[in-house]
Structures are given as structure tokens and as C-alpha cells.
Tab-separated table of C-alpha atoms in Angstrom:
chain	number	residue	atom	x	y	z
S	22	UNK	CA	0.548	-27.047	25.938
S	23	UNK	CA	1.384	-28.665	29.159
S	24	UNK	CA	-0.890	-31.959	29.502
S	25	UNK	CA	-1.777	-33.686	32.880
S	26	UNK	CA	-2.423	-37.557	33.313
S	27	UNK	CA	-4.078	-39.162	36.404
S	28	UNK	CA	-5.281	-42.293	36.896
S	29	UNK	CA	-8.630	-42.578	35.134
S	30	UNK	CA	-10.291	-45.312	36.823
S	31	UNK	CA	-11.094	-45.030	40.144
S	32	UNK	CA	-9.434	-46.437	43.353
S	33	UNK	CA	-10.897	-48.567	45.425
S	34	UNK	CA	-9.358	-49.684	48.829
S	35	UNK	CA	-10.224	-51.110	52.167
S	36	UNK	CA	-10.282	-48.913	55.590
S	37	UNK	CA	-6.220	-48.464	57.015
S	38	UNK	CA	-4.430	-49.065	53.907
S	39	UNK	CA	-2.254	-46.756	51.834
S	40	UNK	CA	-4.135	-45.140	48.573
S	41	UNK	CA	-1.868	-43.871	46.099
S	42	UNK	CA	-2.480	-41.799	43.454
S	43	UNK	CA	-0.603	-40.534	40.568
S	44	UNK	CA	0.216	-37.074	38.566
S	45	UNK	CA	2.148	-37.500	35.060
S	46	UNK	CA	2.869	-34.492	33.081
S	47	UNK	CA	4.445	-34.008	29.866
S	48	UNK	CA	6.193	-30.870	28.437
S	49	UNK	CA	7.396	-28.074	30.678
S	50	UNK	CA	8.666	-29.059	34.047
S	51	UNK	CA	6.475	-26.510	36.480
S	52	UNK	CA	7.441	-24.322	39.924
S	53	UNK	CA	5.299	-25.940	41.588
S	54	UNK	CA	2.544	-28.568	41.678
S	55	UNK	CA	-0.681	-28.728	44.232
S	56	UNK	CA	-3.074	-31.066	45.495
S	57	UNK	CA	-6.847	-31.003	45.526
S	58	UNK	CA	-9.745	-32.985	46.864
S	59	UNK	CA	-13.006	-32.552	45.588
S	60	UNK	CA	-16.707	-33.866	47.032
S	61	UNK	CA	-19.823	-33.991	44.530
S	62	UNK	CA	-21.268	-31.031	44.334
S	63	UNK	CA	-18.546	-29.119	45.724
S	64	UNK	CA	-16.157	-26.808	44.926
S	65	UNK	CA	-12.064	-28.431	45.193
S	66	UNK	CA	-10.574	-27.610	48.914
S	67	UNK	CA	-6.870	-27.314	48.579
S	68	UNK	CA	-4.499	-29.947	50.525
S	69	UNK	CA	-1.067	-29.815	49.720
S	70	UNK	CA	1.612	-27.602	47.588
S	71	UNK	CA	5.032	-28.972	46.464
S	72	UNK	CA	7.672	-27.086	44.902
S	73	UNK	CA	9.830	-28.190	42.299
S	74	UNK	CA	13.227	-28.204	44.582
S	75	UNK	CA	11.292	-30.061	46.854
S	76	UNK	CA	11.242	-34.238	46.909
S	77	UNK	CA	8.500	-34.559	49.237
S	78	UNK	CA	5.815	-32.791	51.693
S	79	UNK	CA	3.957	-34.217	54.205
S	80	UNK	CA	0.728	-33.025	56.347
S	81	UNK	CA	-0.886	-35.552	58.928
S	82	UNK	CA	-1.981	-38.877	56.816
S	83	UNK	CA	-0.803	-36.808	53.122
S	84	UNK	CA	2.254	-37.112	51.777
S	85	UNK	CA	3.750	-35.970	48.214
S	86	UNK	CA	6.481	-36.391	46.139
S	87	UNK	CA	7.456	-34.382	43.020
S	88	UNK	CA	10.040	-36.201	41.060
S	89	UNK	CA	10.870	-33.645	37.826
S	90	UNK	CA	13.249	-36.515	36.081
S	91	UNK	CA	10.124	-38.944	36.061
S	92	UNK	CA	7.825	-36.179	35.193
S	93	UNK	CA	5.321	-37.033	38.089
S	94	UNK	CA	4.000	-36.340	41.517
S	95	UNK	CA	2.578	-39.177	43.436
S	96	UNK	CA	-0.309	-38.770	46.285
S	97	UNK	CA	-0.200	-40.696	49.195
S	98	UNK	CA	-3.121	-40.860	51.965
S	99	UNK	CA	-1.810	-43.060	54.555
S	100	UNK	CA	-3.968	-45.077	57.007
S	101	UNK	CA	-6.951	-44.776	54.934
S	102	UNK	CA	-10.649	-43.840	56.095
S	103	UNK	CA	-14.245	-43.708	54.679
S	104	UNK	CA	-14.465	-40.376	55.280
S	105	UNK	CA	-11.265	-40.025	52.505
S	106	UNK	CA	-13.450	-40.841	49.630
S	107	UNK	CA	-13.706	-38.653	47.440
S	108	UNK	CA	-11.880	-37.119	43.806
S	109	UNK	CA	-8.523	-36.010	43.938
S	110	UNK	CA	-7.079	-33.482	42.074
S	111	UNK	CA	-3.639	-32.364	40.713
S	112	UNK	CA	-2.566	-28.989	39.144
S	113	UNK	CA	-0.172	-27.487	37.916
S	114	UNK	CA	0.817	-23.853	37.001
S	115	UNK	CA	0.736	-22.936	33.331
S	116	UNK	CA	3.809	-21.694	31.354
S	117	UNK	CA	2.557	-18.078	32.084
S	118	UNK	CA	2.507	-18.549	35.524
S	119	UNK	CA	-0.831	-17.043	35.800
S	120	UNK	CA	-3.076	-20.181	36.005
S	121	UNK	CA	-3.331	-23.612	37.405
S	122	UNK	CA	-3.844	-26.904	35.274
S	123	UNK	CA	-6.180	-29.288	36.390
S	124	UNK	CA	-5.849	-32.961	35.922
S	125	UNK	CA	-9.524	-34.960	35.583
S	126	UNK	CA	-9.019	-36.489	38.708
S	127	UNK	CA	-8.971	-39.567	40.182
S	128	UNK	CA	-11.899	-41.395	42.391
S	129	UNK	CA	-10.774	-42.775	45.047
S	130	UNK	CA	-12.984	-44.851	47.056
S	131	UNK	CA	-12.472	-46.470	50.447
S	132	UNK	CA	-14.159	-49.248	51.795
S	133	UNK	CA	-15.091	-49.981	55.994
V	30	UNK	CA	-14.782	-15.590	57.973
V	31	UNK	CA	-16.377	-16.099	55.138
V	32	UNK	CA	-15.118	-18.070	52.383
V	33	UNK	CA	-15.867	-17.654	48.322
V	34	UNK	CA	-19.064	-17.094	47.338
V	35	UNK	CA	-20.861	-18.057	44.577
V	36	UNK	CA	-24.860	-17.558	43.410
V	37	UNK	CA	-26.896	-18.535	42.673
V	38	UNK	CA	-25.937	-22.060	43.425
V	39	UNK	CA	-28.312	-23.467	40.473
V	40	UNK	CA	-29.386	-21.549	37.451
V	41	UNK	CA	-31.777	-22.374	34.587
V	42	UNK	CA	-31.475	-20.312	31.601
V	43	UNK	CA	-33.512	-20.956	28.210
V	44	UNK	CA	-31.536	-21.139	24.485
V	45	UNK	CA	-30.803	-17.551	23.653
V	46	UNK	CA	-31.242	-15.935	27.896
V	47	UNK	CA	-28.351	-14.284	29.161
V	48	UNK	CA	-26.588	-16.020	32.647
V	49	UNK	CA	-25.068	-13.766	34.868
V	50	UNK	CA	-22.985	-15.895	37.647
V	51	UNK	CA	-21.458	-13.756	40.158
V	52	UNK	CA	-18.309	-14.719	42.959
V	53	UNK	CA	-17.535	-12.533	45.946
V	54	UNK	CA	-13.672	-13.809	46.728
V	55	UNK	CA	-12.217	-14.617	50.284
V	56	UNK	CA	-11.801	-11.477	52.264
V	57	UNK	CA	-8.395	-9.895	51.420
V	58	UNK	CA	-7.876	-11.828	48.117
V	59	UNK	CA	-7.852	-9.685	45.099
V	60	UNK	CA	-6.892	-12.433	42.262
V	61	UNK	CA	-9.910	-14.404	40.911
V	62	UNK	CA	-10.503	-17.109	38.913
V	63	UNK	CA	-13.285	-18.583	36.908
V	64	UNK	CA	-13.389	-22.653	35.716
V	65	UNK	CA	-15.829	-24.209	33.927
V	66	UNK	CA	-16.352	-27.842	34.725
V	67	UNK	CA	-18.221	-30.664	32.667
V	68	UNK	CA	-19.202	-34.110	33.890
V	69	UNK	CA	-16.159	-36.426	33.340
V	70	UNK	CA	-13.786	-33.758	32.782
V	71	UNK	CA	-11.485	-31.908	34.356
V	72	UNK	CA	-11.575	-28.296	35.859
V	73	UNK	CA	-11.115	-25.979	32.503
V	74	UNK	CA	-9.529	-22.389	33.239
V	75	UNK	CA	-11.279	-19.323	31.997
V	76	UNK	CA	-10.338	-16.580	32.820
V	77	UNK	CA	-7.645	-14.781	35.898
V	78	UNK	CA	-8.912	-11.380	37.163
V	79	UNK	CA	-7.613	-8.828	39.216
V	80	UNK	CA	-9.464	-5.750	40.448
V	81	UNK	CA	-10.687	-4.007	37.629
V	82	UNK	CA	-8.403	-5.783	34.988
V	83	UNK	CA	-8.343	-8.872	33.313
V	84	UNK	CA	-4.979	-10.355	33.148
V	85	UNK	CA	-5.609	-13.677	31.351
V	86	UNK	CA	-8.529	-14.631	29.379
V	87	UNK	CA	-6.930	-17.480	27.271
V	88	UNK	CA	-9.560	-19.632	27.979
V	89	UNK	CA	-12.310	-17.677	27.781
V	90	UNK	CA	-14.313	-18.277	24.204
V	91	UNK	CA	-13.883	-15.445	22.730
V	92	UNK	CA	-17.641	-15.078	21.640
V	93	UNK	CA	-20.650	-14.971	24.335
V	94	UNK	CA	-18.820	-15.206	27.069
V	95	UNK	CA	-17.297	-11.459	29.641
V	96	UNK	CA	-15.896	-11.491	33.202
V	97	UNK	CA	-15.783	-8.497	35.395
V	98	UNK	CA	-13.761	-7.913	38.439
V	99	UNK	CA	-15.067	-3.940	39.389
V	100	UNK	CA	-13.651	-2.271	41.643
V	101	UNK	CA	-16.995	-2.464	44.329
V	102	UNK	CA	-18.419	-5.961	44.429
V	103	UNK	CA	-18.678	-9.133	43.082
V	104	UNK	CA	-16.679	-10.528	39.976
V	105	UNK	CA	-19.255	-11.175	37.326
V	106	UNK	CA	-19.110	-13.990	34.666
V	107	UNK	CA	-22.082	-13.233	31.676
V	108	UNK	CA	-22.948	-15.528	29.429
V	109	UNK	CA	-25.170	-14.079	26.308
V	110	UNK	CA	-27.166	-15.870	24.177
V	111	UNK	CA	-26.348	-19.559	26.014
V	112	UNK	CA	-26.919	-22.599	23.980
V	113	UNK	CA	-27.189	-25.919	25.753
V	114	UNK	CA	-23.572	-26.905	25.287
V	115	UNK	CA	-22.805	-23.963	28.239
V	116	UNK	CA	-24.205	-26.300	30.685
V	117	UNK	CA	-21.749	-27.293	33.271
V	118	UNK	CA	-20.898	-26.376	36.770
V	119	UNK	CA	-18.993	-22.926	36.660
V	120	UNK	CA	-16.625	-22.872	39.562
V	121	UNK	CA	-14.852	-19.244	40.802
V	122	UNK	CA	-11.212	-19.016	43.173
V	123	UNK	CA	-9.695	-16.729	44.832
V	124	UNK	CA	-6.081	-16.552	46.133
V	125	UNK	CA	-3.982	-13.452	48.132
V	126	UNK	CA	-1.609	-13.467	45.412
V	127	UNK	CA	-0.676	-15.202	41.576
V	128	UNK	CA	2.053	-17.521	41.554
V	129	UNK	CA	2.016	-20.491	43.756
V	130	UNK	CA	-0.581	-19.290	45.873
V	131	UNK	CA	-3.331	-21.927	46.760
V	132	UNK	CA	-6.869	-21.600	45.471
V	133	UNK	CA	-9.959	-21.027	47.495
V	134	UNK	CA	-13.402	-22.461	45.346
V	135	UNK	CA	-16.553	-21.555	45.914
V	136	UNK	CA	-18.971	-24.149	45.828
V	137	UNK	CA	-19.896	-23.388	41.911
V	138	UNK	CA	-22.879	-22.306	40.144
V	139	UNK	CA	-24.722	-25.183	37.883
V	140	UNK	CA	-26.024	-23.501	34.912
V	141	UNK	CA	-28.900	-26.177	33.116
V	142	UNK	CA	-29.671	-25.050	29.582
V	143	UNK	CA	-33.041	-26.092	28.515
């Protein structure tokens, strides 16, 4: 079964810099792979999709990059506020196609 | 415009009571999803729903636990006899269509077994 590495400690990082965050799978290469955040208590809020014929997608201060050689999408959040903390998820689709794959997230933390 | 809705938000059941957690989807969307979610782990899939018909229940245990998705109203996840290792935060999603669709989460039901 497809298995789905991110970075298990958190990420801590002062106010303006880059945070990145990273996605390793094994097995299967999948269509497509998304983006999550996630605030305590709350339910995930999604932020970005990337297919697998895609490099790299970008929306506002979010950019991502699905490399299917390396086996691994990598999260960027550029110019980095408070207001960004928070865990970030990545998923996948399963084999079936029916489901998404969560990662456990990683916590990433940003400091004024 | 309303988005997924979960209740209750918090539920307290005792060893042996039944949970009933229910999930009206996003307006429009007819695929949901339920995920079960434990501190320091990840989001676990359950089960994938369409109206009336459950399409994959792979992760479901296959004792104690039944989803619904009828026709009129919410989708329905039951619980029977829960035992303290069901406590977690039980998240639903909803998306327009299966495939590479983006989920919509409610804000989860927390189920405390005492």
C-alpha cells in the first residue's frame, strides 16, 4: 500500500522567510497529489492540487512541485507570516482512485 | 453558502452506547467521505459514499462500525457498542466529483469514550 512521509518534527521559522515542507512517497507514482492546511480543532481546508504531468503550481505566497523520479512533492510558503502557522497536509489518491492518502503532517510554526 | 456540516461537534458516549455522527455535504456535492483522526496521526480514510451507495468501505472495520448516504438527508456514520479506543475526532468531506476533485471538511465531530 502506498505510504506517505512528511517531515515529523515541526518547523519553526522567523516572519518573511521561506518554509519548506516535504512529501515522500513510496510505491505507486499517483495522478495527482494535493495540499492541505489544517488549524486545531478544525477540519483540513484545501490549498493546492498538482498533477503528475505537472512540475510545479503556484497560488499567491504557495508554490509546489511534484517531481515523480524523486518520488516527492515539496511545499513552499514564501514570505512567511504568523498567521501561516499551522499543520500542513499532503495526500495523495489511492491506487483505486477512489480515496485520498493523508500524510501525518507537518507543524509548521512561524515566529514575529 | 453553506459549507460541510458536521454534529454534533462533541459527543460523549459510555462503553457499550451507540454514536451516531451525521455530515450534511456542500450543496451540489454528492461524493462523501468519512476520516477518522487520532492525536499524532494522520487523517485515516473510512469509508467513500455516494447517494444511496457505498462505493468504498476499505477502511471501515468491518465490525461496529455503518455509514449511510440516503437519498434525503444527512450521511450517517453509527458506531455500536463503542469501546474507548473509538475516541478520536471523526472528520466527513465532500467533493462535486471522485477523482482529483478537492475535498471540503467539515469541522469534525470529537467522540470521548468514557
Amino acid at each position: 500500500s502506498q505510504k506517505i512521509e512528511q517531515n515529523s518534527e515541526a518547523l519553526n521559522i522567523q516572519e518573511g522567510k521561506t518554509a519548506t515542507l516535504t512529501c515522500n512517497y513510496t510505491n505507486y507514482s499517483p495522478a495527482y497529489l494535493q495540499w492541505y492546511r489544517q488549524d486545531p480543532g478544525r477540519g483540513p481546508v484545501f490549498l493546492l492540487l498538482i498533477r503528475e504531468n505537472e512540475k510545479e503550481k503556484r497560488k499567491e505566497r504557495l508554490k509546489v512541485t511534484f517531481d515523480t523520479t524523486l518520488k516527492q512533492s515539496l511545499f513552499h510558503i514564501t514570505a512567511s507570516q504568523p498567521a501561516d502557522s499551522a499543520t500542513y497536509l499532503c495526500a495523495l489518491d489511492d491506487q483505486a482512485g477512489t480515496a485520498l492518502i493523508f500524510g501525518k503532517g507537518t507543524t509548521l510554526s512561524v515566529s514575529s | 453558502n453553506a459549507g460541510v456540516m458536521q454534529n454534533p461537534r462533541h459527543l460523549v458516549r459510555r462503553r457499550g452506547q451507540e454514536a451516531r455522527l451525521r455530515c450534511s455535504p456542500m450543496k451540489g456535492h454528492s461524493h462523501v467521505y468519512w476520516y477518522r483522526q487520532l492525536p499524532e496521526e494522520g487523517l485515516k480514510f473510512m469509508v467513500y459514499l455516494q447517494k444511496e451507495n457505498i462505493i468504498d468501505e476499505s477502511g471501515m472495520p468491518k465490525e461496529r462500525f455503518s455509514a449511510e448516504f440516503p437519498k434525503e438527508g444527512p450521511s450517517i456514520l453509527r458506531i455500536q457498542q463503542v469501546v474507548r479506543g473509538d475516541s478520536a475526532a471523526y472528520f466527513c468531506a465532500s467533493s462535486s466529483d471522485v477523482g482529483n476533485s478537492p475535498l471540503h471538511f467539515g469541522n469534525g465531530t470529537r467522540l470521548t469514550v468514557t
